[in-house]
Coordinates of C-alpha atoms in Angstrom, one line a residue:
M1 CA 70.1 206.2 230.9
A2 CA 72.3 207.9 233.5
V3 CA 72.8 211.6 234.0
G4 CA 76.1 212.6 235.5
G5 CA 76.7 209.0 236.5
R6 CA 73.2 208.9 238.1
R7 CA 70.5 206.6 236.9
V8 CA 67.4 208.6 235.8
T9 CA 64.5 207.8 238.1
I10 CA 60.8 208.9 238.3
A11 CA 62.0 211.4 240.9
T12 CA 64.5 212.8 238.4
I13 CA 61.8 213.2 235.8
A14 CA 59.3 214.7 238.3
E15 CA 61.9 217.3 239.4
A16 CA 62.7 218.3 235.8
A17 CA 59.0 218.6 234.9
G18 CA 58.1 220.5 238.1
V19 CA 55.5 217.9 239.2
S20 CA 55.1 215.3 241.8
V21 CA 56.3 211.7 241.5
P22 CA 52.7 210.3 241.6
T23 CA 51.9 212.5 238.5
V24 CA 54.8 211.0 236.5
S25 CA 53.6 207.6 237.7
R26 CA 50.1 208.3 236.4
V27 CA 51.5 209.2 233.0
L28 CA 53.5 206.0 232.9
N29 CA 50.4 204.0 233.7
G30 CA 48.3 205.6 231.0
R31 CA 46.0 207.3 233.5
T32 CA 43.7 210.1 232.1
D33 CA 43.7 212.4 235.2
V34 CA 46.7 214.5 234.0
S35 CA 46.3 217.6 232.0
P36 CA 47.4 217.4 228.3
E37 CA 50.1 220.1 228.8
T38 CA 51.6 218.3 231.8
R39 CA 51.4 214.9 230.0
D40 CA 53.2 216.3 227.0
R41 CA 56.0 217.8 229.2
I42 CA 56.5 214.6 231.1
E43 CA 56.4 212.4 228.0
H44 CA 59.0 214.6 226.3
L45 CA 61.3 214.3 229.2
L46 CA 60.8 210.5 229.4
R47 CA 61.7 210.2 225.7
E48 CA 64.6 212.6 226.0
H49 CA 66.2 210.6 228.8
D50 CA 65.1 207.2 227.3
Y51 CA 63.5 206.4 230.6
R52 CA 62.3 202.8 231.1
P53 CA 60.5 201.6 234.2
R54 CA 62.4 198.9 236.2
N55 CA 61.9 195.4 234.9
S56 CA 60.6 196.8 231.6
R57 CA 62.1 196.2 228.2
Q58 CA 59.5 198.3 226.4
P59 CA 60.5 201.7 225.2
L60 CA 58.2 204.6 225.9
R61 CA 56.2 205.3 222.8
A62 CA 54.7 208.5 221.4
G63 CA 51.2 208.5 222.8
L64 CA 49.6 207.7 219.4
I65 CA 47.3 205.0 217.9
D66 CA 47.2 204.3 214.2
L67 CA 43.8 203.6 212.6
V68 CA 44.2 202.2 209.1
F69 CA 41.5 201.8 206.4
H70 CA 41.6 200.7 202.8
D71 CA 39.6 203.8 201.9
L72 CA 37.9 206.7 203.7
D73 CA 35.0 207.3 201.3
S74 CA 32.3 205.8 203.4
P75 CA 30.1 207.0 206.3
W76 CA 30.8 203.6 207.8
A77 CA 34.5 204.6 208.2
V78 CA 33.4 207.9 209.8
E79 CA 31.4 206.1 212.5
L80 CA 34.4 203.8 213.4
I81 CA 36.7 206.9 213.6
R82 CA 34.2 208.6 215.9
G83 CA 34.2 205.6 218.3
V84 CA 38.0 205.3 218.3
E85 CA 38.6 209.0 218.7
E86 CA 36.3 209.3 221.7
V87 CA 38.3 206.7 223.6
T88 CA 41.8 207.8 222.6
H89 CA 40.9 211.5 223.4
A90 CA 39.8 210.5 226.9
A91 CA 43.0 208.6 227.3
G92 CA 45.1 211.6 226.2
V93 CA 46.3 209.6 223.2
G94 CA 46.3 210.9 219.6
T95 CA 44.8 209.1 216.6
V96 CA 46.5 208.9 213.2
V97 CA 44.0 208.0 210.5
S98 CA 45.4 206.5 207.3
A99 CA 44.1 205.0 204.0
V100 CA 46.3 202.6 202.1
H101 CA 43.9 202.4 199.1
R102 CA 44.6 198.7 198.6
R103 CA 48.1 199.5 197.2
T104 CA 51.2 197.7 198.3
A105 CA 53.3 200.9 197.9
S106 CA 50.9 202.8 200.2
T107 CA 51.1 200.1 202.8
R108 CA 54.9 200.2 202.7
Q109 CA 54.8 204.0 203.1
W110 CA 52.5 203.7 206.0
L111 CA 54.7 201.2 207.7
Q112 CA 57.7 203.4 207.2
N113 CA 55.8 206.3 208.8
L114 CA 54.7 204.1 211.7
R115 CA 58.3 203.1 212.5
S116 CA 59.3 206.8 212.6
R117 CA 56.5 207.8 215.0
Q118 CA 56.6 204.8 217.3
S119 CA 52.8 204.4 217.7
D120 CA 51.5 202.7 220.8
G121 CA 49.3 200.3 218.7
V122 CA 47.5 199.8 215.4
I123 CA 43.8 199.3 214.6
L124 CA 43.4 197.7 211.2
V125 CA 40.2 198.0 209.2
I126 CA 41.4 196.4 206.0
S127 CA 39.9 193.4 204.3
D128 CA 43.1 192.0 202.9
G129 CA 46.8 192.4 203.2
A130 CA 46.6 192.1 207.0
G131 CA 49.0 189.1 207.0
P132 CA 52.2 191.0 205.9
V133 CA 51.2 194.0 208.0
S134 CA 50.7 191.7 211.1
T135 CA 54.2 190.2 210.5
E136 CA 55.9 193.6 210.4
L137 CA 54.0 194.9 213.5
H138 CA 54.9 191.8 215.4
R139 CA 58.6 192.4 214.5
L140 CA 58.3 196.0 215.7
N141 CA 56.5 194.8 218.9
V142 CA 53.5 197.0 218.1
P143 CA 50.2 195.6 219.3
M144 CA 47.4 195.3 216.8
V145 CA 43.6 194.9 216.7
I146 CA 41.6 194.0 213.6
I147 CA 38.0 195.3 213.0
D148 CA 35.9 193.0 210.7
P149 CA 38.6 190.7 209.6
A150 CA 38.4 189.3 206.1
G151 CA 39.3 185.7 207.2
G152 CA 40.5 183.9 210.3
A153 CA 43.1 186.2 212.0
A154 CA 46.1 184.8 213.8
A155 CA 45.3 183.4 217.2
D156 CA 47.3 186.2 219.0
V157 CA 45.6 189.1 217.1
P158 CA 42.4 190.3 218.8
T159 CA 39.4 191.0 216.5
I160 CA 36.3 193.1 216.9
G161 CA 33.2 192.3 214.8
A162 CA 29.4 192.2 215.0
T163 CA 26.8 189.4 215.0
N164 CA 26.4 189.5 211.2
W165 CA 24.8 186.1 210.9
S166 CA 22.0 187.0 213.3
G167 CA 21.6 190.4 211.7
G168 CA 21.1 188.8 208.3
R169 CA 18.7 186.4 209.7
S170 CA 16.6 189.0 211.6
A171 CA 16.4 191.2 208.4
T172 CA 15.1 188.3 206.4
E173 CA 12.7 187.0 209.1
H174 CA 11.2 190.5 209.3
L175 CA 10.4 190.4 205.6
I176 CA 9.0 186.9 205.9
S177 CA 6.8 188.0 208.7
L178 CA 5.3 190.6 206.4
G179 CA 4.3 187.9 204.0
H180 CA 7.1 188.2 201.5
T181 CA 8.4 184.9 200.0
R182 CA 10.4 186.1 197.0
I183 CA 13.1 188.0 198.8
G184 CA 16.2 189.2 196.9
L185 CA 19.6 189.7 198.4
V186 CA 22.3 192.1 197.5
E187 CA 25.4 190.6 199.1
G188 CA 28.7 192.1 200.0
P189 CA 32.2 191.1 198.8
R190 CA 32.5 187.3 199.2
N191 CA 36.1 187.6 200.6
L192 CA 34.7 189.2 203.7
L193 CA 33.6 187.1 206.7
C194 CA 30.8 189.7 207.5
S195 CA 29.4 189.3 204.0
R196 CA 29.3 185.5 204.1
A197 CA 27.8 185.6 207.5
R198 CA 24.9 187.9 206.4
L199 CA 24.3 185.6 203.4
D200 CA 24.2 182.6 205.7
G201 CA 21.7 184.4 208.0
Y202 CA 19.5 185.1 205.0
R203 CA 19.6 181.5 203.9
A204 CA 18.9 180.2 207.4
A205 CA 15.8 182.4 207.8
L206 CA 14.4 181.2 204.5
E207 CA 15.1 177.6 205.2
S208 CA 13.6 177.9 208.7
A209 CA 10.4 179.3 207.2
G210 CA 10.3 176.4 204.7
L211 CA 11.1 178.7 201.7
R212 CA 13.4 177.6 198.9
V213 CA 16.7 179.5 198.6
D214 CA 16.6 180.8 195.0
R215 CA 20.2 181.5 193.9
K216 CA 18.8 183.7 191.1
L217 CA 17.6 186.1 193.7
V218 CA 21.1 186.7 195.1
E219 CA 23.1 189.4 193.4
P220 CA 26.7 190.5 194.1
G221 CA 27.6 193.9 195.5
D222 CA 30.6 195.7 197.0
F223 CA 28.9 197.9 199.7
T224 CA 28.6 200.9 197.4
H225 CA 25.5 202.8 196.1
E226 CA 26.5 201.9 192.6
S227 CA 26.6 198.2 193.2
G228 CA 23.3 198.2 195.0
F229 CA 21.7 200.0 192.1
A230 CA 23.2 197.6 189.5
A231 CA 22.1 194.6 191.5
A232 CA 18.6 195.9 192.0
E233 CA 18.3 196.6 188.2
R234 CA 19.0 193.0 187.5
L235 CA 16.6 191.7 190.1
L236 CA 13.8 194.1 189.2
Q237 CA 13.9 193.4 185.5
R238 CA 12.9 189.8 186.1
D239 CA 9.3 188.7 185.2
D240 CA 9.1 187.1 188.7
R241 CA 10.9 190.0 190.4
P242 CA 11.2 189.9 194.2
T243 CA 8.7 191.8 196.3
A244 CA 11.4 192.6 198.9
I245 CA 15.1 193.1 198.9
F246 CA 17.6 192.8 201.7
A247 CA 20.8 194.8 200.9
S248 CA 23.9 193.9 202.9
S249 CA 24.7 197.6 203.6
D250 CA 22.8 200.8 203.9
Q251 CA 24.6 202.3 200.9
M252 CA 23.6 199.4 198.7
A253 CA 20.0 199.7 200.0
L254 CA 19.9 203.4 198.9
G255 CA 21.1 202.2 195.5
V256 CA 18.1 199.8 195.4
Y257 CA 15.9 202.8 196.3
E258 CA 17.1 204.6 193.1
A259 CA 16.6 201.5 190.9
A260 CA 13.0 201.1 192.2
R261 CA 12.3 204.8 191.6
L262 CA 13.4 204.7 188.0
R263 CA 11.1 201.7 187.4
G264 CA 8.2 203.5 188.9
L265 CA 8.0 201.2 192.0
R266 CA 6.9 202.7 195.3
V267 CA 8.8 201.8 198.5
P268 CA 7.3 200.1 200.5
D269 CA 4.0 199.6 198.6
D270 CA 5.5 197.8 195.6
L271 CA 8.9 196.8 197.1
S272 CA 10.1 196.5 200.7
I273 CA 13.8 197.2 201.4
V274 CA 16.0 196.4 204.4
G275 CA 19.6 197.6 204.8
F276 CA 22.5 196.8 207.1
D277 CA 24.6 199.2 209.3
D278 CA 22.1 202.0 210.4
L279 CA 24.3 204.8 209.1
P280 CA 22.9 208.3 209.9
E281 CA 21.6 208.7 206.4
A282 CA 19.3 205.7 206.9
R283 CA 16.8 207.6 208.9
W284 CA 16.9 210.6 206.6
S285 CA 16.2 208.6 203.4
S286 CA 12.7 208.7 201.9
P287 CA 11.1 206.7 203.2
P288 CA 13.3 206.1 206.3
L289 CA 15.1 202.9 205.9
T290 CA 14.5 199.7 207.9
T291 CA 17.9 198.3 208.6
V292 CA 20.1 196.2 210.9
R293 CA 22.0 198.4 213.3
Q294 CA 25.6 197.5 213.5
P295 CA 27.3 199.2 216.5
L296 CA 30.1 200.8 214.5
A297 CA 31.1 203.5 217.0
D298 CA 31.0 200.9 219.8
M299 CA 33.2 198.6 217.7
G300 CA 35.7 201.4 217.2
G301 CA 35.7 202.3 220.9
L302 CA 36.2 198.7 222.0
A303 CA 39.1 198.3 219.5
A304 CA 40.7 201.4 220.9
R305 CA 40.4 200.3 224.5
T306 CA 41.7 196.9 223.6
V307 CA 44.8 198.2 221.8
L308 CA 45.5 200.7 224.6
R309 CA 45.4 197.8 227.2
L310 CA 47.8 195.8 225.0
S311 CA 50.2 198.7 224.7
R312 CA 50.3 198.9 228.5
G313 CA 51.0 195.2 228.8
E314 CA 47.6 194.6 230.4
P315 CA 45.6 191.4 229.7
I316 CA 42.4 191.4 227.7
E317 CA 39.4 189.3 228.5
T318 CA 39.0 187.6 225.1
P319 CA 40.7 187.9 221.7
R320 CA 37.4 187.5 219.8
V321 CA 34.5 189.9 220.3
E322 CA 31.2 190.2 218.4
L323 CA 28.9 193.1 219.4
A324 CA 25.2 192.6 219.0
T325 CA 23.2 193.8 216.0
E326 CA 19.6 195.0 216.2
L327 CA 16.8 195.3 213.7
V328 CA 15.5 198.9 213.4
V329 CA 12.1 198.9 211.7
R330 CA 11.2 202.1 209.9
E331 CA 9.0 202.9 206.9
S332 CA 10.7 201.1 204.0
T333 CA 9.0 197.7 204.7
A334 CA 5.3 196.8 204.7
L335 CA 2.9 193.9 204.4
L336 CA 2.9 192.2 201.0
A337 CA 0.0 193.5 198.9
E338 CA -1.8 190.2 199.1
A339 CA -1.3 190.1 202.8
R340 CA -2.7 193.6 203.1
R341 CA -5.8 192.6 201.1
E342 CA -6.4 189.5 203.3
T343 CA -6.0 191.6 206.4
A344 CA -8.6 194.1 205.1
Q345 CA -11.2 191.4 204.4

């Protein structure tokens, strides 16, 4: 844009904002060493004058990142938000958190809002519907990162996940090491890659130990307390009930706790339980839950750094990242009763 026949330059913006040219340059380059008040003043002027750096076709955006979930009713979501917000706050960028509730109308409304606020980028944490959203974001030239994709994402869309297969395997190997051979599994939704990977890790551990994979010991779940409770009810009413259960999320594991309590079973004396995620509530359960730590806050932070780099036109090292999981042993798992007796003899 030109003012009075003169092309708007960084010097023009700096003079209007009452700052130095290097300060304007730092804002344009996404640097964090500028006060929020100064950054807001400079960005307002840049938008007002429709300023674009030389050789750039990208419009200045609003200093916002969109973080989109299906639902926000889980501590899992809170941990991801915490990781994203820590990075965006340090970068002087705002975070807009939305839930589309798996409804097409909600997704359309969110996209309409996104177009009006011109976000720098989008982080999607949705298990389905990412295809149409991805198409629209590509049309709008808005970079996107997906956390825990449901299936194979497009080659040009970066994804952030965790080592779910090795996490499932380590949880099951831990139970096997305690002498358990009848190990139940409460799996997550089959349409999610993370659920299938945890199931495959469970199977791999059993097969590696020479144990038969009994499909009757695998029950469906959807990562909620209620589904964990219902699955455990079915497993524990069997005459040959499992002596240990691996639940594919901490929330489902706590549902297993309740099912065991109602049947008069003691954890871990009568039933060992392992979860997955290591949410804050895991260490405050009674007894504290053995679980696989999924670095949720780190995943959110990495997604935020990735989308910010993309919004600045900077390259990223790799489009596919899996952060390491770790088994955290607490008090919900113990030696099988027979193994305890043998050890005592």
